[in-house]
Amino acid sequence: MNPHQASWRQSISKVRNRIVSTPDYLVSGRIIRATGLVLEALGLKVPMGAGCRIELSPGAAEGRFADAEVVGFAGDRVYLMPLQELSGLAPGARVFPLGDDTGSGERRFPLGDALLGRVVDGSGQPLDDAGPLLEVARGSLSSPALNPLARAPIDTQIDVGIRAINALLAVGRGQRMGLFAGSGVGKSVLLGMMARHTKADVIVVGLIGERGREVKDFIDNILGEEGLRRSVVVAAPADTSPLQRLHGASYATRLAEHFRDSGRSVLLIMDSLTRFAMAQREIALAIGEPPATKGYPPSVFAKLPALVERAGNGRPGGGSITAFYTVLTEGDDQQDPIADAARAILDGHIVLSRQLAEAGHYPAIDIEASISRAMTAIVPDQHQQLTQAFKQMFSRYHRNRDLISVGAYSPGHDPQLDQAVQLYPQLERFLQQSMNEQAGITDSQQAMASVLGAQP
């Protein structure tokens, strides 16, 4: 072997050793296909959920690179979904996996008290004018699941400031409630009232898939300056990518977990759980998952409980997450697949009625269709008896409302119905509350007892 051949073989050996020793997350790939929401790449060896950076053609509006995430793979092909709409993407564009200190390429999100009073997007980037988030702790979106036997029980009522809920649908600290309603019946206003009046150390608001105008309106007019000071708002409006909306819901939950683990009482408000499910549906269908129930792939119904179960109480003596999730019922259909799945995994549901909203009855809570599963464990027997008497009186009137309206009702034949007819105006006034009015737990109980003529 001459010296030239020996030198050539030695050089090849060094290159081969360098390639073998190079971590997978430093190996680049190339885009081979772009259809719809999904990009296909070859040459990457990265896990699900890893972040990637795609090289764009010079002069692209987004800059030289755009971020994406691995959402699936088939053989050697990796499916990527960009975090924003791409322009300037060319065939064969290079893809570079993002490395981190763990070598997994998992994206890291800002956490901690520095986010209080801030408004961020689904990636943790500031949307307000308060400056960048530089020296803050960062973590992944995933967190280890709590052993259900290690959680503290729900045994303390939390004051949400709304008379109908405090008296008739008592919510416990660490409970997860659903707010079921169609569009335009006052969900956002009711959530804003809870955000301002609920006794909690920290409020985390996730505005997922809502209109951009509603995001600013919720922050300025509903949450208000005082509420924002102890809050973190994660906004992923409807015009963002489905991946951003999915991350927004997970990020809001991760922030709530972080504050809970520090021993604080957290109120988590997510508007809405339906938009989270729709975002997962878009992603799953784009990568080829077959649709199942009314167009929703099976992964949607797997991700819903995985998200909701992260809320709740921590270990005894620790913090808690009391969560309210809005569920959009299309066409006011309570049997919508997402509404039906959410009802099964939540600790209760509050149904808003379009009929009440159209009649000017706010908050438009349908007391007969709503329930709190933890109520019997957090209120005394006397309170439960008053609640039962109130609901029976209210329901008896509504069952006979048609007879009363046409004049077919005559008093004296049914003493209980006579009492219901006499008290109904007071029952209706009790359930109504203005947007800026606050009603504590004690005041709500006393008002209910006064309406029924009982001792509180």
Coordinates of N, CA, C and O in Angstrom, one line a residue, residues 143-153 260 309 311 313-316:
S143 N -45.4 16.2 31.9 CA -45.1 16.1 33.3 C -45.5 14.7 33.8 O -46.4 14.1 33.3
P144 N -44.8 14.2 34.8 CA -45.2 12.9 35.3 C -46.6 12.9 35.9 O -47.0 13.8 36.6
A145 N -47.3 11.8 35.6 CA -48.7 11.7 36.1 C -48.7 11.5 37.6 O -47.8 10.7 38.2
L146 N -49.6 12.1 38.3 CA -49.8 11.9 39.8 C -50.5 10.6 40.0 O -51.5 10.3 39.3
N147 N -50.1 9.8 41.0 CA -50.8 8.7 41.4 C -52.2 9.1 42.0 O -52.2 9.9 42.9
P148 N -53.3 8.6 41.4 CA -54.6 9.0 41.9 C -54.8 8.8 43.4 O -55.6 9.5 44.0
L149 N -54.1 7.8 44.0 CA -54.3 7.6 45.4 C -53.5 8.6 46.3 O -53.7 8.6 47.5
A150 N -52.6 9.3 45.6 CA -51.7 10.3 46.3 C -52.3 11.7 46.3 O -51.8 12.6 47.0
R151 N -53.4 11.8 45.6 CA -54.1 13.2 45.5 C -54.9 13.4 46.8 O -55.5 12.5 47.3
A152 N -54.9 14.7 47.2 CA -55.8 15.1 48.3 C -57.2 15.1 47.8 O -57.5 15.4 46.7
P153 N -58.1 14.7 48.7 CA -59.6 14.6 48.3 C -60.1 16.0 48.2 O -59.6 17.0 48.7
R260 N -49.1 24.9 41.0 CA -49.7 23.9 42.0 C -48.6 23.3 42.8 O -48.6 23.1 44.0
E309 N -57.0 15.2 33.2 CA -56.6 14.5 34.4 C -55.3 15.2 35.0 O -55.0 14.9 36.2
A311 N -55.2 18.3 35.8 CA -55.7 19.2 36.7 C -56.2 18.5 38.0 O -56.2 17.3 38.0
N313 N -56.4 18.3 42.5 CA -55.6 18.5 43.7 C -54.2 17.8 43.6 O -54.1 16.8 42.9
G314 N -53.2 18.4 44.3 CA -51.9 17.7 44.4 C -51.9 16.8 45.6 O -53.0 16.3 46.1
R315 N -50.8 16.6 46.2 CA -50.6 15.8 47.4 C -51.2 16.5 48.6 O -51.3 17.7 48.6
P316 N -51.6 15.8 49.6 CA -52.2 16.4 50.8 C -51.2 17.5 51.4 O -50.0 17.2 51.5

